[in-house]
mmCIF file with all atom_site columns, C-alpha atoms in Angstrom:
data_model
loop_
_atom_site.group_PDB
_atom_site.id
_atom_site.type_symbol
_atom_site.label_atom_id
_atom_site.label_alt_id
_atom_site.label_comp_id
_atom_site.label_asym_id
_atom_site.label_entity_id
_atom_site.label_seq_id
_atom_site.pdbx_PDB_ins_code
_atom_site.Cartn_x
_atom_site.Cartn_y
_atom_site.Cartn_z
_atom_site.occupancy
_atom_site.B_iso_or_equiv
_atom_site.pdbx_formal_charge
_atom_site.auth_seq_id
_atom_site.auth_comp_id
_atom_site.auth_asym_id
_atom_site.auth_atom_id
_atom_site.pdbx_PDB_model_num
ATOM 1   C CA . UNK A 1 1   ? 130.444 141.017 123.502 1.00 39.00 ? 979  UNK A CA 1
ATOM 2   C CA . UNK A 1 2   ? 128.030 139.839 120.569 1.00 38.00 ? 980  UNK A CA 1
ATOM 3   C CA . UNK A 1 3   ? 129.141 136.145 121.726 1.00 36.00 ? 981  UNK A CA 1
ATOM 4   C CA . UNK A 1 4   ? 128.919 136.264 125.080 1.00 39.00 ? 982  UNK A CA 1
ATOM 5   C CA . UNK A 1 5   ? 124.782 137.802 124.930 1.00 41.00 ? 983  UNK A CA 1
ATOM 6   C CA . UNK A 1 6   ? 122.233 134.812 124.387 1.00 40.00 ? 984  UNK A CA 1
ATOM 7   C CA . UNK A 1 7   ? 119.236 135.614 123.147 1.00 46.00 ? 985  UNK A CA 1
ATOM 8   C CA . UNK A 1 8   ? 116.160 133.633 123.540 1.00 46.00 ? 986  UNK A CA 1
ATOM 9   C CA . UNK A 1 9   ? 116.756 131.020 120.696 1.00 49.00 ? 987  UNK A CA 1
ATOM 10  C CA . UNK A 1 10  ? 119.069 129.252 123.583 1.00 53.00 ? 988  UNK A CA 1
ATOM 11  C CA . UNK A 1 11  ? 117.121 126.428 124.234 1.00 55.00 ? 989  UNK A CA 1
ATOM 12  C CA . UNK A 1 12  ? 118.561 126.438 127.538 1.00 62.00 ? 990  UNK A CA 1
ATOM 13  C CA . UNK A 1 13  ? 118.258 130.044 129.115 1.00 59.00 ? 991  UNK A CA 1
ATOM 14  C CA . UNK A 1 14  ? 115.169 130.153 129.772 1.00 61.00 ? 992  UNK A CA 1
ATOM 15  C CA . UNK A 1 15  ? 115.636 126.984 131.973 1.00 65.00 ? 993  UNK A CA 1
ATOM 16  C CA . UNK A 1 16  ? 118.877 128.994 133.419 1.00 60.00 ? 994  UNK A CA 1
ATOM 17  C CA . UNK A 1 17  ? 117.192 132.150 133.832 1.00 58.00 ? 995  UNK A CA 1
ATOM 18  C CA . UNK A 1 18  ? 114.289 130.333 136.698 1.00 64.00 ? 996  UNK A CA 1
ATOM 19  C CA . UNK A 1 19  ? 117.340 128.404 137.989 1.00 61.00 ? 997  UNK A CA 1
ATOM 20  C CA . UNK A 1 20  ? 116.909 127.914 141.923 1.00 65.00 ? 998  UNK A CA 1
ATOM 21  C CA . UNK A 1 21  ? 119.713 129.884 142.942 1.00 80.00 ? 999  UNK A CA 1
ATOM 22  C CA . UNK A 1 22  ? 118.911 132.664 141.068 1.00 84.00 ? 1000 UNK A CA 1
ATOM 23  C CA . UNK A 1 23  ? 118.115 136.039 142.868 1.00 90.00 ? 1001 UNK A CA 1
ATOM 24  C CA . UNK A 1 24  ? 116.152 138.911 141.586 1.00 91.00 ? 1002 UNK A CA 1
ATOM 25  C CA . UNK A 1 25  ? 117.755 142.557 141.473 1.00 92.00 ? 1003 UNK A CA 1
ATOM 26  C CA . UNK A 1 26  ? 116.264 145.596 140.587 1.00 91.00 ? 1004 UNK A CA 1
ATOM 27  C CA . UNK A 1 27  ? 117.478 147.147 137.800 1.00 88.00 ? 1005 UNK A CA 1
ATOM 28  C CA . UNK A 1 28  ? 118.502 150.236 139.187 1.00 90.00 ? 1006 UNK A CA 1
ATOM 29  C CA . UNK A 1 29  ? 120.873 148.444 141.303 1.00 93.00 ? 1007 UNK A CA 1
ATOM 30  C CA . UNK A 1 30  ? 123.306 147.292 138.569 1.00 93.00 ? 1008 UNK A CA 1
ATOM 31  C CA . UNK A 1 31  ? 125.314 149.067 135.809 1.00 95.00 ? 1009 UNK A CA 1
ATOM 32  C CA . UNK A 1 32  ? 126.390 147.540 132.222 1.00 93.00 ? 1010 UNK A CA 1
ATOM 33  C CA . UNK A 1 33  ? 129.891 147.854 130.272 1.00 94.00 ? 1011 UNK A CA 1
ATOM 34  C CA . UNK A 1 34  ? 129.103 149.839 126.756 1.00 94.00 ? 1012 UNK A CA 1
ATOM 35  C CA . UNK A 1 35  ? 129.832 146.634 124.918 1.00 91.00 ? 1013 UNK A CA 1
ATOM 36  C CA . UNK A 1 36  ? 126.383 145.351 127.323 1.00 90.00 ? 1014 UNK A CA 1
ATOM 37  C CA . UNK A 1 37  ? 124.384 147.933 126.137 1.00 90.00 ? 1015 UNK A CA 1
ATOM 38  C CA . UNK A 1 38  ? 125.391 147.720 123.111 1.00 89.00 ? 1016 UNK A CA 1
ATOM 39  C CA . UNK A 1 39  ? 124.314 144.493 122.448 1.00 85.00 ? 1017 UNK A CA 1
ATOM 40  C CA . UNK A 1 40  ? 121.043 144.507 124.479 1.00 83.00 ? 1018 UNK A CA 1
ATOM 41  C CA . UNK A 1 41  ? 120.194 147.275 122.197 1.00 86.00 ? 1019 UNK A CA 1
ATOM 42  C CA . UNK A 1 42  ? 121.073 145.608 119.070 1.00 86.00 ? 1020 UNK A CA 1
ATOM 43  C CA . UNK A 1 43  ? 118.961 142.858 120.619 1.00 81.00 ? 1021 UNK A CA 1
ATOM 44  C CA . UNK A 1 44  ? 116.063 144.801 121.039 1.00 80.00 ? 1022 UNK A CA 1
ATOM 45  C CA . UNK A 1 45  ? 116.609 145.978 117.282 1.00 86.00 ? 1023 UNK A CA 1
ATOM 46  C CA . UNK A 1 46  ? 116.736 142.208 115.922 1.00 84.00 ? 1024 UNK A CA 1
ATOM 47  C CA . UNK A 1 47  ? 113.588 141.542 117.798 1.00 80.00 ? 1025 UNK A CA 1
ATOM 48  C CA . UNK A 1 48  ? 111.969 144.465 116.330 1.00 83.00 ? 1026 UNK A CA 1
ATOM 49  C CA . UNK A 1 49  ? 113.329 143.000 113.026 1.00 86.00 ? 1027 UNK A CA 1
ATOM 50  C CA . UNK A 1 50  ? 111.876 139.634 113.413 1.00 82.00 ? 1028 UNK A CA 1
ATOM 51  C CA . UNK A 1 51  ? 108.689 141.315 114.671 1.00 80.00 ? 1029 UNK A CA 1
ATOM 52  C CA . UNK A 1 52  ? 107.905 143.882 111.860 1.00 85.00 ? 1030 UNK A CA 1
ATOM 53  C CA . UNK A 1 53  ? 107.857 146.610 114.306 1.00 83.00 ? 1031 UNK A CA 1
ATOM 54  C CA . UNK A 1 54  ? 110.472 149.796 115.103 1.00 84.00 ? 1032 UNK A CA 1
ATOM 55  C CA . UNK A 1 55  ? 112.508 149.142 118.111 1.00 82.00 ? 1033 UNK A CA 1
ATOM 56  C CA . UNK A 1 56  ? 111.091 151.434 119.997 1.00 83.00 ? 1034 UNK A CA 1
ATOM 57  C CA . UNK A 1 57  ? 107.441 149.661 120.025 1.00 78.00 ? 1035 UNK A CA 1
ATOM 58  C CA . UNK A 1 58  ? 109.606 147.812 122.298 1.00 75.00 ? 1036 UNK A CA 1
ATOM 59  C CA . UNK A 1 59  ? 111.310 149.733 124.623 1.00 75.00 ? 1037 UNK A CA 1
ATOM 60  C CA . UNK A 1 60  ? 108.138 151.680 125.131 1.00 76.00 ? 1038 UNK A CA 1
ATOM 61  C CA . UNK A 1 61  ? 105.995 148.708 125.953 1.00 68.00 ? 1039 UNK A CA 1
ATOM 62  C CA . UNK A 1 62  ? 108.636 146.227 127.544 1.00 70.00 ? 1040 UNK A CA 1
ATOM 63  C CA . UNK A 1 63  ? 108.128 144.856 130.995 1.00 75.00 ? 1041 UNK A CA 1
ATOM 64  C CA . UNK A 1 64  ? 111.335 143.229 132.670 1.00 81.00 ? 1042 UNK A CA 1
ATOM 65  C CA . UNK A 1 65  ? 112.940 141.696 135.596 1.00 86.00 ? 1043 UNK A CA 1
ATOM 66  C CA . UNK A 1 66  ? 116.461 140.848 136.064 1.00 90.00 ? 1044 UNK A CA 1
ATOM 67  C CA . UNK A 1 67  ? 117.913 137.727 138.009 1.00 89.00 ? 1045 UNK A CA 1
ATOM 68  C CA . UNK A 1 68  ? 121.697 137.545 139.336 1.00 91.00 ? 1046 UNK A CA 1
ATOM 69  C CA . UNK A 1 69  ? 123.347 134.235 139.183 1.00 89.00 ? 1047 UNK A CA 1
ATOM 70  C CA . UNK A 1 70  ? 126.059 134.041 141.898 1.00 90.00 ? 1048 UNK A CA 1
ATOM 71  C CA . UNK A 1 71  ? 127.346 130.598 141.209 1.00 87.00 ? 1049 UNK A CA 1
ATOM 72  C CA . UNK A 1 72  ? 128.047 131.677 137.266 1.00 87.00 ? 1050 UNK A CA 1
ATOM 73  C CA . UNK A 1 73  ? 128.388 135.746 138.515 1.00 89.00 ? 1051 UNK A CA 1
ATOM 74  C CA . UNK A 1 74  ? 125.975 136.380 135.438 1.00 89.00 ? 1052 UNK A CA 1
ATOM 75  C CA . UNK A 1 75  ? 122.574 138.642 135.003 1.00 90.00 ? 1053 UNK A CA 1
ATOM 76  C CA . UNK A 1 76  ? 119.229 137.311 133.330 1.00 85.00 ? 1054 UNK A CA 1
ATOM 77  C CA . UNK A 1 77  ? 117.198 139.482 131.940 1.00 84.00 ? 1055 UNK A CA 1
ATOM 78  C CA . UNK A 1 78  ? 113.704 138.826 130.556 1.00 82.00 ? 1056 UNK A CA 1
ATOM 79  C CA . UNK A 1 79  ? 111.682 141.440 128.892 1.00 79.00 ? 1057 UNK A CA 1
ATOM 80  C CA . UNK A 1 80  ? 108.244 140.748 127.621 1.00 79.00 ? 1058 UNK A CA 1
ATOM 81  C CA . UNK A 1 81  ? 105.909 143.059 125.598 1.00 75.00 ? 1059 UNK A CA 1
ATOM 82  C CA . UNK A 1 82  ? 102.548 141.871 125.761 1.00 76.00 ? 1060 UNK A CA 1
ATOM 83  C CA . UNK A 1 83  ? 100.796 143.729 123.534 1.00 74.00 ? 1061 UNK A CA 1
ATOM 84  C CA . UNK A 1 84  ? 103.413 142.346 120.629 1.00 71.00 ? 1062 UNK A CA 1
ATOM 85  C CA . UNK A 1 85  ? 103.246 139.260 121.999 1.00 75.00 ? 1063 UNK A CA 1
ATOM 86  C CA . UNK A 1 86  ? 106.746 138.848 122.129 1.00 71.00 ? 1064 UNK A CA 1
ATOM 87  C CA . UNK A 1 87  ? 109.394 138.174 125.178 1.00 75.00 ? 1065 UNK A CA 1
ATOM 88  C CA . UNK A 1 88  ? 113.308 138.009 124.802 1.00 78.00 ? 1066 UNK A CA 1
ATOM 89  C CA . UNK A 1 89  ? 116.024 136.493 127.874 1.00 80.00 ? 1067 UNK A CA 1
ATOM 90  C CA . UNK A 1 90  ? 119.441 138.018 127.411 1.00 83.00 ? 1068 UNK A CA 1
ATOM 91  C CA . UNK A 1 91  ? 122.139 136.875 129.106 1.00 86.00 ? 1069 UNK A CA 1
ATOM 92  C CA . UNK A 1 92  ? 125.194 139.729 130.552 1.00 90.00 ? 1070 UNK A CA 1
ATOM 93  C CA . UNK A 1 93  ? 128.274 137.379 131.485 1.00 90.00 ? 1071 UNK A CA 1
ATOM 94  C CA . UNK A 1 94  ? 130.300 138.705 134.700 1.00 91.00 ? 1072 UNK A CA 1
ATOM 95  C CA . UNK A 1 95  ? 132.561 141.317 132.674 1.00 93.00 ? 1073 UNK A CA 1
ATOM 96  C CA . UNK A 1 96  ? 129.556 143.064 131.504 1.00 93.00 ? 1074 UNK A CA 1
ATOM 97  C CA . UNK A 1 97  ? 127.631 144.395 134.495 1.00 94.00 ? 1075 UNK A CA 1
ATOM 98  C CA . UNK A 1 98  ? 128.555 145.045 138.056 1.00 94.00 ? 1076 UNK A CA 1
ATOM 99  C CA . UNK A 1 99  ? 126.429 146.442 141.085 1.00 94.00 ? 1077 UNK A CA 1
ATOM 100 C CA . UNK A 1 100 ? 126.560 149.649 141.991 1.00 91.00 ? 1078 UNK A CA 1
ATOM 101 C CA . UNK A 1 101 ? 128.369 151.079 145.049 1.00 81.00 ? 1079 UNK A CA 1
ATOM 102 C CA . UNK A 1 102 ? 126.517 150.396 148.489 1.00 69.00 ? 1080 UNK A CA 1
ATOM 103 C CA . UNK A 1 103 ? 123.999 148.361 146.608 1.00 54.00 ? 1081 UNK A CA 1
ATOM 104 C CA . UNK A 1 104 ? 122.349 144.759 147.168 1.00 50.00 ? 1082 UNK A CA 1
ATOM 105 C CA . UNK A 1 105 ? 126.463 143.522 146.697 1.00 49.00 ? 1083 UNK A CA 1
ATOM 106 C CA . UNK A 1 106 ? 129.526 143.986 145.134 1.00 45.00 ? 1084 UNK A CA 1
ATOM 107 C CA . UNK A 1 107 ? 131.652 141.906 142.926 1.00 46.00 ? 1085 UNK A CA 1
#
């Protein structure tokens, strides 16, 4: 799964992630495979890394939203933490994540 997650030093995500045809979900809405969470979390702890700070400076302070891409059946998600300054995209490839049953739709 390591591969398939992009963190924010693709140039090009962040231009993906406001694409047009991008539509916001709520978080709630949507589940992720272990190997997703897995590597969002190792994410998180790389970014803590990079930032001097425990991981869970992050995760305590982070403020998110998450877009669905139907055309490439992939999530977006960018999580900022102001008060380090710091904001990560991730990228969850179809595979990774589904929606949950009855929920905004179903793939």
């Amino acid at each position: 799964m390591n591969a398939a997650l992009h963190l924010y030093e693709d140039p090009h995500l962040e231009e993906r992630y406001e694409a047009i045809d991008a539509l916001p979900v709520h978080p709630a809405l949507v589940m992720l495979s272990d190997d997703a969470k897995a590597s969002v979390g190792e994410a998180f702890r790389e970014v803590a890394f990079t930032l001097c700070c425990d991981p869970s400076e992050l995760t305590r302070g982070a403020h998110g939203e998450m877009l669905w891409h139907p055309a490439e059946d992939c999530l977006s998600l960018r999580l900022s933490v102001p008060e380090l300054e710091a904001e990560m995209y991730v990228e969850i490839p179809s595979g990774h994540w589904s929606f949950r049953t009855g929920s905004h739709a179903e793939h």
